[in-house]
CSV table of C-alpha atoms and ligand atoms in Angstrom, one decimal:
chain,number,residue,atom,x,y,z
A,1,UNK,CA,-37.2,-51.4,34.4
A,2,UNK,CA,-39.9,-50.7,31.6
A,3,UNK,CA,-42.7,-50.2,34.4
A,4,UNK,CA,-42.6,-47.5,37.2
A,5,UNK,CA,-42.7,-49.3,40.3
A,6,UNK,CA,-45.6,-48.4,42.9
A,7,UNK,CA,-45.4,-49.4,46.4
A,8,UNK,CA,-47.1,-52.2,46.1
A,9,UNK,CA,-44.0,-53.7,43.8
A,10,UNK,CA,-41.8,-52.7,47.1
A,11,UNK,CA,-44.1,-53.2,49.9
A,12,UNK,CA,-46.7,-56.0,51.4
A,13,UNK,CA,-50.2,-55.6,51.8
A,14,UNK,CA,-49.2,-55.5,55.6
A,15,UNK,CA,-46.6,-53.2,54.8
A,16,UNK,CA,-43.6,-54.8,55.5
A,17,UNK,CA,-40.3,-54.8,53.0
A,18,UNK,CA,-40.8,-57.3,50.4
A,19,UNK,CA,-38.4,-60.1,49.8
A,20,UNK,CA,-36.0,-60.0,47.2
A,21,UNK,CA,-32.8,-61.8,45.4
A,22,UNK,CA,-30.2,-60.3,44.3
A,23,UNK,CA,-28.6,-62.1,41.5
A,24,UNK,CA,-24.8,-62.9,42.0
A,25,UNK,CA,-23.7,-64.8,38.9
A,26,UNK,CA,-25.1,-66.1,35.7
A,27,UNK,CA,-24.4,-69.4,35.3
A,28,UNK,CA,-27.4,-70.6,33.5
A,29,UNK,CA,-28.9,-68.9,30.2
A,30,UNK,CA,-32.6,-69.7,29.4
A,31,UNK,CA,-34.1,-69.2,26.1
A,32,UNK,CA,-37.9,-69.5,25.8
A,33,UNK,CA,-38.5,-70.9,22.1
A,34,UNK,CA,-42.1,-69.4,22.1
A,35,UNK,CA,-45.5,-70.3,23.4
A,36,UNK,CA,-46.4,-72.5,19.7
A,37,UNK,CA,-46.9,-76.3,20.5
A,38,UNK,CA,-48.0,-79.4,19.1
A,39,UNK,CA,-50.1,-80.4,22.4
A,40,UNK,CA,-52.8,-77.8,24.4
A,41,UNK,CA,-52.6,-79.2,27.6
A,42,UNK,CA,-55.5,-77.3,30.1
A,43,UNK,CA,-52.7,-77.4,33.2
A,44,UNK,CA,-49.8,-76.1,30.7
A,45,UNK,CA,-47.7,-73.2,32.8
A,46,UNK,CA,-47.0,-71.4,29.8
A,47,UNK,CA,-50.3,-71.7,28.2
A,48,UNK,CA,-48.8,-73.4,25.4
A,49,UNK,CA,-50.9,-74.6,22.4
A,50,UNK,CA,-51.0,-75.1,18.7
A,51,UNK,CA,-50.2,-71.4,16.4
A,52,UNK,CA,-50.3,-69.7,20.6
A,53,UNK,CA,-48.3,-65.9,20.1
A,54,UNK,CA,-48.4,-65.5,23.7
A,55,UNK,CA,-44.5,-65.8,23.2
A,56,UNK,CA,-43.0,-65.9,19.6
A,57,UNK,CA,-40.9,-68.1,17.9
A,58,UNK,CA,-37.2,-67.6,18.0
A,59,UNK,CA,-34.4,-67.5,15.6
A,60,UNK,CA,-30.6,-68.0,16.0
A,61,UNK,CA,-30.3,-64.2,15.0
A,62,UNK,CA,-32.4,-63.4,17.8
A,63,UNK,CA,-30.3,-65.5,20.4
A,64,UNK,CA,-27.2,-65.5,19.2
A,65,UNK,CA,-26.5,-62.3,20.5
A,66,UNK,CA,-27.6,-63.2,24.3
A,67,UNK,CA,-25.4,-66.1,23.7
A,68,UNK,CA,-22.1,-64.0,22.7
A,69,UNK,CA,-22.9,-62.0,25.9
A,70,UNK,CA,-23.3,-64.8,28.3
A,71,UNK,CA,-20.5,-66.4,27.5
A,72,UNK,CA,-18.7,-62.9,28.2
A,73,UNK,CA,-20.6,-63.1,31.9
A,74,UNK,CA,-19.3,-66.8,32.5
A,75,UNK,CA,-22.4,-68.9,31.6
A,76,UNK,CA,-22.1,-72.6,32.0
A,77,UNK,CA,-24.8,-74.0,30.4
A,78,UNK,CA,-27.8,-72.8,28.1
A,79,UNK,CA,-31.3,-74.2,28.5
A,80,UNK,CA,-34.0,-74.5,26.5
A,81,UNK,CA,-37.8,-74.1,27.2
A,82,UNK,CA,-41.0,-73.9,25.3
A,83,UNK,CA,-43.6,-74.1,24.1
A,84,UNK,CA,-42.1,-77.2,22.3
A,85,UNK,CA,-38.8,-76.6,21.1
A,86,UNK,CA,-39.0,-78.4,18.3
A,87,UNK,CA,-42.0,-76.7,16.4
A,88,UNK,CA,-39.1,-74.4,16.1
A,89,UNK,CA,-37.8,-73.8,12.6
A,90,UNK,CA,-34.4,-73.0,13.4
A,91,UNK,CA,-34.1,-74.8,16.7
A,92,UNK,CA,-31.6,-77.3,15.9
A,93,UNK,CA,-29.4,-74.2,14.4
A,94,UNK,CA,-29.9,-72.7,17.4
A,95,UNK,CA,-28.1,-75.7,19.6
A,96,UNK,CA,-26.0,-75.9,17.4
A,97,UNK,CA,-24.5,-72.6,17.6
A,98,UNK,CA,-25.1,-73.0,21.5
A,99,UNK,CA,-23.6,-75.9,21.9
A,100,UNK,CA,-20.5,-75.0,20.0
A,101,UNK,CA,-19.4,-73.0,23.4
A,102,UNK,CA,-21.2,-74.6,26.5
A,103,UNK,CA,-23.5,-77.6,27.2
A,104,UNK,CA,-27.2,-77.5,26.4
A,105,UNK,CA,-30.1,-78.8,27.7
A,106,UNK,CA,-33.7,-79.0,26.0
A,107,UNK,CA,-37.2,-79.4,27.7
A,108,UNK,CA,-39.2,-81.4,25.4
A,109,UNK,CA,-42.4,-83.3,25.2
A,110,UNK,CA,-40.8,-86.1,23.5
A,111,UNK,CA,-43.5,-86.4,20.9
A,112,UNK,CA,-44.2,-86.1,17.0
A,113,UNK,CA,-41.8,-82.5,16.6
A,114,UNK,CA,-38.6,-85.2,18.1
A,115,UNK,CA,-39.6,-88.0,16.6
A,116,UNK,CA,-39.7,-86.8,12.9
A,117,UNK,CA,-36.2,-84.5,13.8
A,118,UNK,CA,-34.1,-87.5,14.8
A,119,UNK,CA,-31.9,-86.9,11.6
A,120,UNK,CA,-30.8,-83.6,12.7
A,121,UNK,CA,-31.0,-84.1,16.3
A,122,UNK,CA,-28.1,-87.0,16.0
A,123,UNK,CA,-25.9,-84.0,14.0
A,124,UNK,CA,-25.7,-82.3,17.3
A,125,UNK,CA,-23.5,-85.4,18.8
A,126,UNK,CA,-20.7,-83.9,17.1
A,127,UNK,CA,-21.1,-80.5,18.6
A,128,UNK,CA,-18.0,-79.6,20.9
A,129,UNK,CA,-20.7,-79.4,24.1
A,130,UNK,CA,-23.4,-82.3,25.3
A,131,UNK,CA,-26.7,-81.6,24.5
A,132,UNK,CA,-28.8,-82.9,26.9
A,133,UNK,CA,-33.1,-84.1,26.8
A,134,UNK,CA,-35.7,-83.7,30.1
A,135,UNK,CA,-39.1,-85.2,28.3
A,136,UNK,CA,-42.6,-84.4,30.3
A,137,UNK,CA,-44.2,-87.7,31.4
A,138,UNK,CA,-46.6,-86.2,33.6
A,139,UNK,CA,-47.7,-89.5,35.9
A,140,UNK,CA,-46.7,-93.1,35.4
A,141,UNK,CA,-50.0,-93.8,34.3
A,142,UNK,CA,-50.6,-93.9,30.6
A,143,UNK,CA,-54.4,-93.0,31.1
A,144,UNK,CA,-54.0,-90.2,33.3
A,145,UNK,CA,-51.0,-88.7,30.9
A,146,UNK,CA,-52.8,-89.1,27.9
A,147,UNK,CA,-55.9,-87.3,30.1
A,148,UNK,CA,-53.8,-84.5,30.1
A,149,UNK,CA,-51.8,-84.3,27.2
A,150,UNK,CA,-53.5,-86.4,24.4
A,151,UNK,CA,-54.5,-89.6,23.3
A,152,UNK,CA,-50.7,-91.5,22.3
A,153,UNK,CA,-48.7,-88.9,23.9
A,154,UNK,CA,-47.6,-91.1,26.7
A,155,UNK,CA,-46.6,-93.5,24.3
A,156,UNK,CA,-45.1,-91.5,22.0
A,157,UNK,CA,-42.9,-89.4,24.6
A,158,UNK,CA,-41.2,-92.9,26.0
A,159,UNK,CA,-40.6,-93.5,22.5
A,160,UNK,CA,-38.7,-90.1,21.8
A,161,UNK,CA,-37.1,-90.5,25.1
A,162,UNK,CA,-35.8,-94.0,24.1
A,163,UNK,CA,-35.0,-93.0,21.1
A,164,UNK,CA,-32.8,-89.8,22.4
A,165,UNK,CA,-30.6,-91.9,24.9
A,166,UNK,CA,-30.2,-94.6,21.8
A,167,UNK,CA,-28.4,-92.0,20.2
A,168,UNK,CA,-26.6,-91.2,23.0
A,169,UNK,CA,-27.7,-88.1,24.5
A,170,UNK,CA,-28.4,-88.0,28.3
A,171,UNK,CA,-31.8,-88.0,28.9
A,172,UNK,CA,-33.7,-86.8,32.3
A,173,UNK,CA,-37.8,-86.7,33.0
A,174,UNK,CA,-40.2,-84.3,34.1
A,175,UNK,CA,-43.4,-85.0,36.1
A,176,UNK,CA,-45.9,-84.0,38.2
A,177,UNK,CA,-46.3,-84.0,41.5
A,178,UNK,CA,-49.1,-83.7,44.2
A,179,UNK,CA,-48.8,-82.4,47.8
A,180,UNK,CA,-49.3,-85.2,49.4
A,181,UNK,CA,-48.1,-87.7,47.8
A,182,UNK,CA,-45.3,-90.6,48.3
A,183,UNK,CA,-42.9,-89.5,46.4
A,184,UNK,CA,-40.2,-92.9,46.4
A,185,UNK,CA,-43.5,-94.9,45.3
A,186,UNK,CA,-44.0,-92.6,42.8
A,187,UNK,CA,-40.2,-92.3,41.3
A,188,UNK,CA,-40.3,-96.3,41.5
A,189,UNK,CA,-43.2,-96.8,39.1
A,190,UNK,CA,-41.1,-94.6,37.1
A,191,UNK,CA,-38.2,-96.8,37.4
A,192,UNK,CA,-40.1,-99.6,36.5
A,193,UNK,CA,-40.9,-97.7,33.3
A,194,UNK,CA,-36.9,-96.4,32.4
A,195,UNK,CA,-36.5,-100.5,32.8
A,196,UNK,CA,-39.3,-101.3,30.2
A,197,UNK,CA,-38.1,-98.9,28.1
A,198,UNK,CA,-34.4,-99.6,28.0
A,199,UNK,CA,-33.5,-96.5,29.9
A,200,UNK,CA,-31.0,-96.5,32.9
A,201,UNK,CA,-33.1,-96.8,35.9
A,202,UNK,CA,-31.1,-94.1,38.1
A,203,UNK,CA,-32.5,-91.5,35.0
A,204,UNK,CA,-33.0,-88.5,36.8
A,205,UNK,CA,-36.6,-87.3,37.0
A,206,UNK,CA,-37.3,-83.4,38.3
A,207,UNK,CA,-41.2,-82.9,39.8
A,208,UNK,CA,-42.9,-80.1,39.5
A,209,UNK,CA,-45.6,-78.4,41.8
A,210,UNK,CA,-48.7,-76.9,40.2
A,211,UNK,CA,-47.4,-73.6,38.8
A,212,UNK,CA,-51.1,-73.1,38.0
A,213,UNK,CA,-51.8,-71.5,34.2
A,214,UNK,CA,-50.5,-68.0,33.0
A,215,UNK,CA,-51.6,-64.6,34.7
A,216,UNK,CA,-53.7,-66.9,37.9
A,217,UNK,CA,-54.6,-64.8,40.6
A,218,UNK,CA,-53.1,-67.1,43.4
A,219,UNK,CA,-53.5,-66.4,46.7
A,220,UNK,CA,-50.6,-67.1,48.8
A,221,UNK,CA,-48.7,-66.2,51.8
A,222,UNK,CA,-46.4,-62.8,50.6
A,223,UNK,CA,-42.5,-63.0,51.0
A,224,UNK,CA,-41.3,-60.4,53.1
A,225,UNK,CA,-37.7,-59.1,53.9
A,226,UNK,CA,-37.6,-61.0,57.0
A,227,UNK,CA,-38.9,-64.1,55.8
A,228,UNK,CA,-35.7,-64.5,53.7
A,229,UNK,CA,-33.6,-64.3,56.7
A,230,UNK,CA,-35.3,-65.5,59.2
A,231,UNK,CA,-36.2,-68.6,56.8
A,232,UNK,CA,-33.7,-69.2,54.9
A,233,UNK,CA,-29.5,-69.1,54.6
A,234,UNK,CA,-27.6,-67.3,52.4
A,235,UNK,CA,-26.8,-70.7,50.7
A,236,UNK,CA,-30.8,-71.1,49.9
A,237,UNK,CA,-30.6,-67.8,48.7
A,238,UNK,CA,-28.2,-68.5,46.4
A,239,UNK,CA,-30.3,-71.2,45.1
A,240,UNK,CA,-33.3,-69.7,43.8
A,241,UNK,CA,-33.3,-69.8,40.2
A,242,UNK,CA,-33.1,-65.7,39.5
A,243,UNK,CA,-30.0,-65.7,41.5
A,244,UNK,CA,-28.1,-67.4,38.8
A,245,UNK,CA,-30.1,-67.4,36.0
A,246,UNK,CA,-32.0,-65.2,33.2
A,247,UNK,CA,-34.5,-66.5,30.4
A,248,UNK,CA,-35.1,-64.8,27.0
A,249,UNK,CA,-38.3,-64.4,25.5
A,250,UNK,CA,-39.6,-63.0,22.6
A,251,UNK,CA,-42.5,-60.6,22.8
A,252,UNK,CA,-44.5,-58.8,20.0
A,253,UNK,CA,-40.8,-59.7,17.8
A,254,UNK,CA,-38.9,-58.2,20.5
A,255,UNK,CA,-36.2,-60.1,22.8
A,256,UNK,CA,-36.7,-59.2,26.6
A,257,UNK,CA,-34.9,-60.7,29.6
A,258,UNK,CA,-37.0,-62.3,32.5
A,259,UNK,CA,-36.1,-62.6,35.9
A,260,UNK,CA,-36.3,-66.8,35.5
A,261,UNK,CA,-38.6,-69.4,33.8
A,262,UNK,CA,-41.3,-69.1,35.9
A,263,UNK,CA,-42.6,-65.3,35.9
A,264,UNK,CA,-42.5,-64.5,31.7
A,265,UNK,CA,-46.3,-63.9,32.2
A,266,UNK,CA,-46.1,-60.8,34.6
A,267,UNK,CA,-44.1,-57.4,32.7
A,268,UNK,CA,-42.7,-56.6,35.8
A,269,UNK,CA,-40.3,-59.2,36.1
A,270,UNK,CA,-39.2,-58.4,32.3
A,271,UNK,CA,-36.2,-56.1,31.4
A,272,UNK,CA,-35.6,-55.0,27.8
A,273,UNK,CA,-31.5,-54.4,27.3
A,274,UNK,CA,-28.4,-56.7,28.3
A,275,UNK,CA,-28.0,-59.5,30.8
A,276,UNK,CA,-25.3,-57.6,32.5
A,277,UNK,CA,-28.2,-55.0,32.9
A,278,UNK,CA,-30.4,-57.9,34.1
A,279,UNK,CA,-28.1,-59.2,36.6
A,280,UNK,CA,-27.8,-55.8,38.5
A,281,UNK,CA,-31.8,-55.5,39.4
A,282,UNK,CA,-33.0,-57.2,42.6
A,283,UNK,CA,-35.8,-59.2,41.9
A,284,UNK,CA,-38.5,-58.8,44.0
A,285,UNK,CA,-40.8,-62.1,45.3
A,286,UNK,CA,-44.0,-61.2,44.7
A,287,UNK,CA,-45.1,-63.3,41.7
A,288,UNK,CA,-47.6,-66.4,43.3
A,289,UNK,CA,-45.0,-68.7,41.9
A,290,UNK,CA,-42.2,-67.3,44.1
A,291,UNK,CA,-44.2,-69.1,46.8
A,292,UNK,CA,-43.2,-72.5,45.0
A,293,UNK,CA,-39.8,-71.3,45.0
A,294,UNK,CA,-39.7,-70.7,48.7
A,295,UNK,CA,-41.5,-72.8,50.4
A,296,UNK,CA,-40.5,-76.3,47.9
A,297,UNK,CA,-37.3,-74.9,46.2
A,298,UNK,CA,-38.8,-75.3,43.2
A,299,UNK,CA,-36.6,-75.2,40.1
A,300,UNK,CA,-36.2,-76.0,36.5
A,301,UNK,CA,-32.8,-75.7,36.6
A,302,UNK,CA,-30.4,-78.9,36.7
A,303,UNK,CA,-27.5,-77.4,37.8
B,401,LIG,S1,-40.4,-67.7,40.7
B,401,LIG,FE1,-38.7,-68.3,41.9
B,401,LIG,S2,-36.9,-68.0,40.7
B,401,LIG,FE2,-38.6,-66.9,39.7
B,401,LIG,S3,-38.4,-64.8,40.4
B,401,LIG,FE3,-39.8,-65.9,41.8
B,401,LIG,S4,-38.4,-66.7,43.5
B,401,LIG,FE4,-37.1,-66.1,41.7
């Protein structure tokens, strides 16, 4: 670990043993391509913007290296997060080299970095691995999309996403989703939409909570030892995304390991050295987004 642990790390407020995972396998590799991105939506969980550091860009000589290891630790997929991935010079590279051993999936926005890529995108179809698509299309409603994310963007992400699966990749959708809402009415105006847009209605669409915007003070109920089995089985455990996954991220131009895709804005959960190193730490639930994870199984993961 690069900080010292206090009790606190260890320990509830009340006291009690904190909850924890203890990774068993790495099956899924995460890169995060850097914080830089065409769009500044207020709600983004990474904080993303246009020319935003928080996270740098990365280069295939600064994954590669993670990727040579994972494949040594049994990986079977590598995923790809922003940011926008595609504001990424070398991005396409990157999949490609990625691609050349396992299968690959991309979170994108779907917009203008896609669009004006399509020519090299199409060149990874001949890669040995699929290289799969999940566009954000926040609601099913153009106005409250384009509230969020920019005037055209709703628009313009259907149009990357149709133009992805007319080239033959798989293509899958993320949204938003509220606490109370009706979820099958909700995934069938987005049905309605895969049909209008020439996409294969079953398209598989991932919702998301409200992760809430980078380094939030979010109160919510702490994890303890007990809660974990008490709560939940040893299957569930197995589940949560640090279990069976790392992400990379590039910090002041130096590669660290997080604990999973959700905590890269807390330096506790970040580990300079190898994944195998990575892999041996428990990872302790104290980050507010852990909540998510526990009380919705919350995941980014499409394994
Ligand atoms: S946010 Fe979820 S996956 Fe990430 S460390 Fe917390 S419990 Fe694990």
């Amino acid at each position: 670990m690069d900080f010292i642990p206090t009790k606190d790390w260890y320990y509830t407020r009340a006291g009690d043993p904190r909850g924890y995972i203890q990774p068993h396998a790495l099956q899924e590799l995460w890169f995060h391509t850097g914080t830089a991105c065409n769009l500044a939506c207020p709600f983004c969980l990474e904080g993303s913007k246009p020319g935003d550091t928080r996270l740098d860009r990365i280069t295939l000589e600064d994954a590669q290296p993670y990727i040579d290891e994972a494949l040594t630790l049994g990986v079977e997929q590598f995923s790809f997060t922003g940011g926008e991935p595609f504001v990424v010079r070398d991005m396409v590279r990157i999949l490609r080299y990625a691609a050349t051993h396992r299968p690959c999936l991309v979170l994108t926005n779907g917009t203008e970095p896609v669009l004006r890529r399509l020519t090299q995108i199409a060149e990874l179809r001949n890669c040995a691995h699929p290289v799969s698509f999940r566009v954000s299309i926040d609601w099913p409603d153009q106005s409250q999309h384009d509230a969020g994310r920019g005037e055209g963007s709703f628009q313009n992400a259907w149009e990357g996403m149709r133009a992805l699966h007319a080239l033959g990749f798989k293509v899958s959708l993320a949204r938003q989703m509220r606490k109370d809402e009706d979820r099958d009415s909700v995934d069938a105006a987005y049905q309605a939409l895969f049909a209008e847009w020439g996409l294969p209605v079953d398209t598989h669409i991932v919702a998301f909570p409200d992760f809430q915007v980078p380094h939030s003070e979010v109160d919510v109920p702490e994890i303890t030892e007990d809660c974990m089995t008490r709560y939940q089985t040893e299957a569930q455990r197995r589940a949560y995304m640090c279990a069976y996954s790392k992400m990379l991220v590039k910090e002041q131009g130096e590669m660290k390991v997080f604990a999973c895709t959700l905590v890269d804005d807390d330096a506790r959960y970040g580990v300079r050295g190898s994944l195998r190193d990575a892999m041996a730490q428990r990872v302790l639930l104290r980050h507010h987004r852990c909540f998510s994870c526990f009380s919705m199984g919350a995941s980014c993961s499409e394994l």
